[in-house]
């Protein structure tokens, strides 16, 4: 793999240079909250942060997105599709857990059903990863085979080291973006490559939280009706926060505005909401919290691996941090492994 190094000062210059040709999306402070936002200047890019409060999925699968606009007049209906991105984008500073989550979303939006709006954004975005040197206590990406210090899902991967960053060039698309400011980069010496690799290894060792998801799907195949779901669901407030902040959750609703002219739009939905599965006639196959909480965990740990052979969790820890009642997916995985669902069913 080709490597380059860049100083911290030159990183800012490179980011400013690429804004001439790309829209730059990066972690920035928005009312004291760290979020991925479009920035016009490198001065607004945050380099020292644990992870963003919301993952980057909003930039591929926006919270609300127009699908097309319509206008009816004189018995004719005109449909105007949403235009593609005006400019290519660089999405800078994505952590390895969130990079992996984008590849999981690819299964959904780039599989049997091809979602043109997602695919346009995906194809025209250069993914720039940034290694975690200090994982948080709630991070457990390693449990899903993700390394905090590297990611094959990025086009470019930056590892922080003394005075700057080592850059792994992992795709032609990434190299093209790097070449917009090629003079800011230099060839690394052997010591710098070694330092970056040691930092990545140390980050992996620094992960404190781990679970073993091996066999969890197979176990869950048998315990759809376990009373365990009755035990854990009452405390859920059905606020939906866990699904909105999760980088792999991808359920959405579609609506049309009313009138002779308007738009069809889609917006994030949540399996934790009462009306998520309510049908037009009023019947709801998931009428209580038990069915909804069970659905959330079975989707991540049973149905998604059934379809795509991978768990739909990347161990980012956001739901552990933000759930107001501490519903903890690592505890649920441990309970499954510990036979708690089986014991509850006896
Ligand atoms: S964040 Fe917690 S309380 Fe809110 S819906 Fe999710 S599990 Fe329930
Ligand atoms: S389930 Fe929780 S830990 Fe897993 S990817 Fe979603 S937010 Fe992150």
JSON list of C-alpha atoms in Angstrom, two decimals, residues 127-238:
[
{"chain": "A", "resi": 127, "resn": "UNK", "atom": "CA", "xyz": [-14.24, 8.53, 2.30]},
{"chain": "A", "resi": 128, "resn": "UNK", "atom": "CA", "xyz": [-11.36, 9.70, 4.48]},
{"chain": "A", "resi": 129, "resn": "UNK", "atom": "CA", "xyz": [-10.92, 7.66, 7.64]},
{"chain": "A", "resi": 130, "resn": "UNK", "atom": "CA", "xyz": [-9.24, 8.85, 10.82]},
{"chain": "A", "resi": 131, "resn": "UNK", "atom": "CA", "xyz": [-7.92, 6.28, 13.28]},
{"chain": "A", "resi": 132, "resn": "UNK", "atom": "CA", "xyz": [-8.95, 6.33, 16.93]},
{"chain": "A", "resi": 133, "resn": "UNK", "atom": "CA", "xyz": [-5.95, 6.57, 19.21]},
{"chain": "A", "resi": 134, "resn": "UNK", "atom": "CA", "xyz": [-8.06, 6.59, 22.39]},
{"chain": "A", "resi": 135, "resn": "UNK", "atom": "CA", "xyz": [-11.25, 4.51, 22.20]},
{"chain": "A", "resi": 136, "resn": "UNK", "atom": "CA", "xyz": [-14.00, 5.44, 24.65]},
{"chain": "A", "resi": 137, "resn": "UNK", "atom": "CA", "xyz": [-15.17, 3.11, 27.44]},
{"chain": "A", "resi": 138, "resn": "UNK", "atom": "CA", "xyz": [-18.35, 2.40, 25.42]},
{"chain": "A", "resi": 139, "resn": "UNK", "atom": "CA", "xyz": [-16.50, 1.40, 22.22]},
{"chain": "A", "resi": 140, "resn": "UNK", "atom": "CA", "xyz": [-16.58, -2.30, 21.33]},
{"chain": "A", "resi": 141, "resn": "UNK", "atom": "CA", "xyz": [-15.86, -2.27, 17.59]},
{"chain": "A", "resi": 142, "resn": "UNK", "atom": "CA", "xyz": [-13.24, -5.00, 18.11]},
{"chain": "A", "resi": 143, "resn": "UNK", "atom": "CA", "xyz": [-16.03, -7.43, 18.97]},
{"chain": "A", "resi": 144, "resn": "UNK", "atom": "CA", "xyz": [-17.18, -7.19, 15.35]},
{"chain": "A", "resi": 145, "resn": "UNK", "atom": "CA", "xyz": [-13.71, -7.56, 13.87]},
{"chain": "A", "resi": 146, "resn": "UNK", "atom": "CA", "xyz": [-13.20, -3.81, 13.38]},
{"chain": "A", "resi": 147, "resn": "UNK", "atom": "CA", "xyz": [-9.85, -2.27, 14.28]},
{"chain": "A", "resi": 148, "resn": "UNK", "atom": "CA", "xyz": [-9.88, 1.26, 15.74]},
{"chain": "A", "resi": 149, "resn": "UNK", "atom": "CA", "xyz": [-6.62, 2.06, 13.94]},
{"chain": "A", "resi": 150, "resn": "UNK", "atom": "CA", "xyz": [-7.38, 0.97, 10.38]},
{"chain": "A", "resi": 151, "resn": "UNK", "atom": "CA", "xyz": [-10.19, 0.35, 7.91]},
{"chain": "A", "resi": 152, "resn": "UNK", "atom": "CA", "xyz": [-10.31, -1.17, 4.42]},
{"chain": "A", "resi": 153, "resn": "UNK", "atom": "CA", "xyz": [-13.56, 0.73, 3.77]},
{"chain": "A", "resi": 154, "resn": "UNK", "atom": "CA", "xyz": [-11.85, 4.14, 3.42]},
{"chain": "A", "resi": 155, "resn": "UNK", "atom": "CA", "xyz": [-10.40, 5.66, 0.25]},
{"chain": "A", "resi": 156, "resn": "UNK", "atom": "CA", "xyz": [-7.75, 7.37, 2.37]},
{"chain": "A", "resi": 157, "resn": "UNK", "atom": "CA", "xyz": [-6.92, 6.50, 5.97]},
{"chain": "A", "resi": 158, "resn": "UNK", "atom": "CA", "xyz": [-5.15, 8.94, 8.29]},
{"chain": "A", "resi": 159, "resn": "UNK", "atom": "CA", "xyz": [-3.32, 7.88, 11.46]},
{"chain": "A", "resi": 160, "resn": "UNK", "atom": "CA", "xyz": [-2.28, 10.62, 13.84]},
{"chain": "A", "resi": 161, "resn": "UNK", "atom": "CA", "xyz": [1.35, 10.60, 14.96]},
{"chain": "A", "resi": 162, "resn": "UNK", "atom": "CA", "xyz": [3.91, 13.03, 16.35]},
{"chain": "A", "resi": 163, "resn": "UNK", "atom": "CA", "xyz": [3.48, 16.32, 14.45]},
{"chain": "A", "resi": 164, "resn": "UNK", "atom": "CA", "xyz": [1.15, 15.03, 11.76]},
{"chain": "A", "resi": 165, "resn": "UNK", "atom": "CA", "xyz": [-0.46, 12.05, 10.09]},
{"chain": "A", "resi": 166, "resn": "UNK", "atom": "CA", "xyz": [0.49, 8.97, 8.14]},
{"chain": "A", "resi": 167, "resn": "UNK", "atom": "CA", "xyz": [-1.85, 8.51, 5.18]},
{"chain": "A", "resi": 168, "resn": "UNK", "atom": "CA", "xyz": [-2.69, 5.14, 3.63]},
{"chain": "A", "resi": 169, "resn": "UNK", "atom": "CA", "xyz": [-3.82, 5.55, 0.02]},
{"chain": "A", "resi": 170, "resn": "UNK", "atom": "CA", "xyz": [-6.45, 2.84, -0.43]},
{"chain": "A", "resi": 171, "resn": "UNK", "atom": "CA", "xyz": [-8.16, 3.68, -3.75]},
{"chain": "A", "resi": 172, "resn": "UNK", "atom": "CA", "xyz": [-7.68, 5.63, -6.97]},
{"chain": "A", "resi": 173, "resn": "UNK", "atom": "CA", "xyz": [-10.53, 7.93, -5.93]},
{"chain": "A", "resi": 174, "resn": "UNK", "atom": "CA", "xyz": [-8.62, 8.69, -2.73]},
{"chain": "A", "resi": 175, "resn": "UNK", "atom": "CA", "xyz": [-5.36, 9.29, -4.55]},
{"chain": "A", "resi": 176, "resn": "UNK", "atom": "CA", "xyz": [-7.05, 11.71, -6.93]},
{"chain": "A", "resi": 177, "resn": "UNK", "atom": "CA", "xyz": [-8.27, 13.81, -3.99]},
{"chain": "A", "resi": 178, "resn": "UNK", "atom": "CA", "xyz": [-4.81, 13.70, -2.41]},
{"chain": "A", "resi": 179, "resn": "UNK", "atom": "CA", "xyz": [-3.22, 14.86, -5.65]},
{"chain": "A", "resi": 180, "resn": "UNK", "atom": "CA", "xyz": [-5.20, 18.11, -5.55]},
{"chain": "A", "resi": 181, "resn": "UNK", "atom": "CA", "xyz": [-2.61, 19.17, -2.97]},
{"chain": "A", "resi": 182, "resn": "UNK", "atom": "CA", "xyz": [0.18, 16.68, -3.65]},
{"chain": "A", "resi": 183, "resn": "UNK", "atom": "CA", "xyz": [2.92, 19.13, -2.58]},
{"chain": "A", "resi": 184, "resn": "UNK", "atom": "CA", "xyz": [1.59, 19.15, 0.99]},
{"chain": "A", "resi": 185, "resn": "UNK", "atom": "CA", "xyz": [2.44, 15.45, 1.35]},
{"chain": "A", "resi": 186, "resn": "UNK", "atom": "CA", "xyz": [5.85, 13.80, 1.69]},
{"chain": "A", "resi": 187, "resn": "UNK", "atom": "CA", "xyz": [7.16, 10.26, 1.61]},
{"chain": "A", "resi": 188, "resn": "UNK", "atom": "CA", "xyz": [7.36, 8.72, 5.07]},
{"chain": "A", "resi": 189, "resn": "UNK", "atom": "CA", "xyz": [10.53, 7.20, 6.49]},
{"chain": "A", "resi": 190, "resn": "UNK", "atom": "CA", "xyz": [10.50, 3.71, 8.00]},
{"chain": "A", "resi": 191, "resn": "UNK", "atom": "CA", "xyz": [10.30, 5.16, 11.53]},
{"chain": "A", "resi": 192, "resn": "UNK", "atom": "CA", "xyz": [7.08, 7.03, 10.74]},
{"chain": "A", "resi": 193, "resn": "UNK", "atom": "CA", "xyz": [5.40, 3.95, 9.22]},
{"chain": "A", "resi": 194, "resn": "UNK", "atom": "CA", "xyz": [6.43, 1.99, 12.34]},
{"chain": "A", "resi": 195, "resn": "UNK", "atom": "CA", "xyz": [5.13, 4.70, 14.68]},
{"chain": "A", "resi": 196, "resn": "UNK", "atom": "CA", "xyz": [1.72, 4.75, 12.95]},
{"chain": "A", "resi": 197, "resn": "UNK", "atom": "CA", "xyz": [1.45, 0.98, 13.06]},
{"chain": "A", "resi": 198, "resn": "UNK", "atom": "CA", "xyz": [2.35, 0.94, 16.78]},
{"chain": "A", "resi": 199, "resn": "UNK", "atom": "CA", "xyz": [-0.31, 3.57, 17.48]},
{"chain": "A", "resi": 200, "resn": "UNK", "atom": "CA", "xyz": [-2.91, 1.48, 15.66]},
{"chain": "A", "resi": 201, "resn": "UNK", "atom": "CA", "xyz": [-1.89, -1.61, 17.65]},
{"chain": "A", "resi": 202, "resn": "UNK", "atom": "CA", "xyz": [-2.07, 0.35, 20.93]},
{"chain": "A", "resi": 203, "resn": "UNK", "atom": "CA", "xyz": [-5.55, 1.64, 20.06]},
{"chain": "A", "resi": 204, "resn": "UNK", "atom": "CA", "xyz": [-6.70, -1.94, 19.60]},
{"chain": "A", "resi": 205, "resn": "UNK", "atom": "CA", "xyz": [-5.28, -2.86, 23.01]},
{"chain": "A", "resi": 206, "resn": "UNK", "atom": "CA", "xyz": [-6.99, 0.17, 24.56]},
{"chain": "A", "resi": 207, "resn": "UNK", "atom": "CA", "xyz": [-10.48, -1.19, 23.80]},
{"chain": "A", "resi": 208, "resn": "UNK", "atom": "CA", "xyz": [-11.90, -2.05, 27.21]},
{"chain": "A", "resi": 209, "resn": "UNK", "atom": "CA", "xyz": [-15.34, -3.33, 26.30]},
{"chain": "A", "resi": 210, "resn": "UNK", "atom": "CA", "xyz": [-15.84, -6.55, 24.39]},
{"chain": "A", "resi": 211, "resn": "UNK", "atom": "CA", "xyz": [-18.48, -9.19, 23.73]},
{"chain": "A", "resi": 212, "resn": "UNK", "atom": "CA", "xyz": [-18.36, -12.34, 21.68]},
{"chain": "A", "resi": 213, "resn": "UNK", "atom": "CA", "xyz": [-21.16, -12.33, 19.09]},
{"chain": "A", "resi": 214, "resn": "UNK", "atom": "CA", "xyz": [-20.20, -15.74, 17.68]},
{"chain": "A", "resi": 215, "resn": "UNK", "atom": "CA", "xyz": [-23.24, -18.01, 17.62]},
{"chain": "A", "resi": 216, "resn": "UNK", "atom": "CA", "xyz": [-25.67, -15.29, 18.75]},
{"chain": "A", "resi": 217, "resn": "UNK", "atom": "CA", "xyz": [-27.68, -15.42, 15.51]},
{"chain": "A", "resi": 218, "resn": "UNK", "atom": "CA", "xyz": [-28.04, -19.20, 15.71]},
{"chain": "A", "resi": 219, "resn": "UNK", "atom": "CA", "xyz": [-29.14, -18.94, 19.34]},
{"chain": "A", "resi": 220, "resn": "UNK", "atom": "CA", "xyz": [-31.69, -16.23, 18.52]},
{"chain": "A", "resi": 221, "resn": "UNK", "atom": "CA", "xyz": [-33.20, -18.43, 15.78]},
{"chain": "A", "resi": 222, "resn": "UNK", "atom": "CA", "xyz": [-34.81, -20.42, 18.60]},
{"chain": "A", "resi": 223, "resn": "UNK", "atom": "CA", "xyz": [-35.94, -17.76, 21.07]},
{"chain": "A", "resi": 224, "resn": "UNK", "atom": "CA", "xyz": [-38.39, -15.47, 19.31]},
{"chain": "A", "resi": 225, "resn": "UNK", "atom": "CA", "xyz": [-40.99, -16.30, 21.97]},
{"chain": "A", "resi": 226, "resn": "UNK", "atom": "CA", "xyz": [-38.70, -16.25, 25.01]},
{"chain": "A", "resi": 227, "resn": "UNK", "atom": "CA", "xyz": [-40.14, -14.45, 28.11]},
{"chain": "A", "resi": 228, "resn": "UNK", "atom": "CA", "xyz": [-36.75, -12.69, 28.21]},
{"chain": "A", "resi": 229, "resn": "UNK", "atom": "CA", "xyz": [-38.25, -10.05, 25.87]},
{"chain": "A", "resi": 230, "resn": "UNK", "atom": "CA", "xyz": [-41.04, -9.41, 28.42]},
{"chain": "A", "resi": 231, "resn": "UNK", "atom": "CA", "xyz": [-38.40, -8.93, 31.11]},
{"chain": "A", "resi": 232, "resn": "UNK", "atom": "CA", "xyz": [-36.22, -6.38, 29.33]},
{"chain": "A", "resi": 233, "resn": "UNK", "atom": "CA", "xyz": [-38.76, -4.33, 27.37]},
{"chain": "A", "resi": 234, "resn": "UNK", "atom": "CA", "xyz": [-40.82, -2.49, 30.06]},
{"chain": "A", "resi": 235, "resn": "UNK", "atom": "CA", "xyz": [-38.07, 0.04, 30.80]},
{"chain": "A", "resi": 236, "resn": "UNK", "atom": "CA", "xyz": [-37.84, 1.17, 27.15]},
{"chain": "A", "resi": 237, "resn": "UNK", "atom": "CA", "xyz": [-39.35, 4.64, 26.67]},
{"chain": "A", "resi": 238, "resn": "UNK", "atom": "CA", "xyz": [-39.82, 4.08, 22.89]}
]
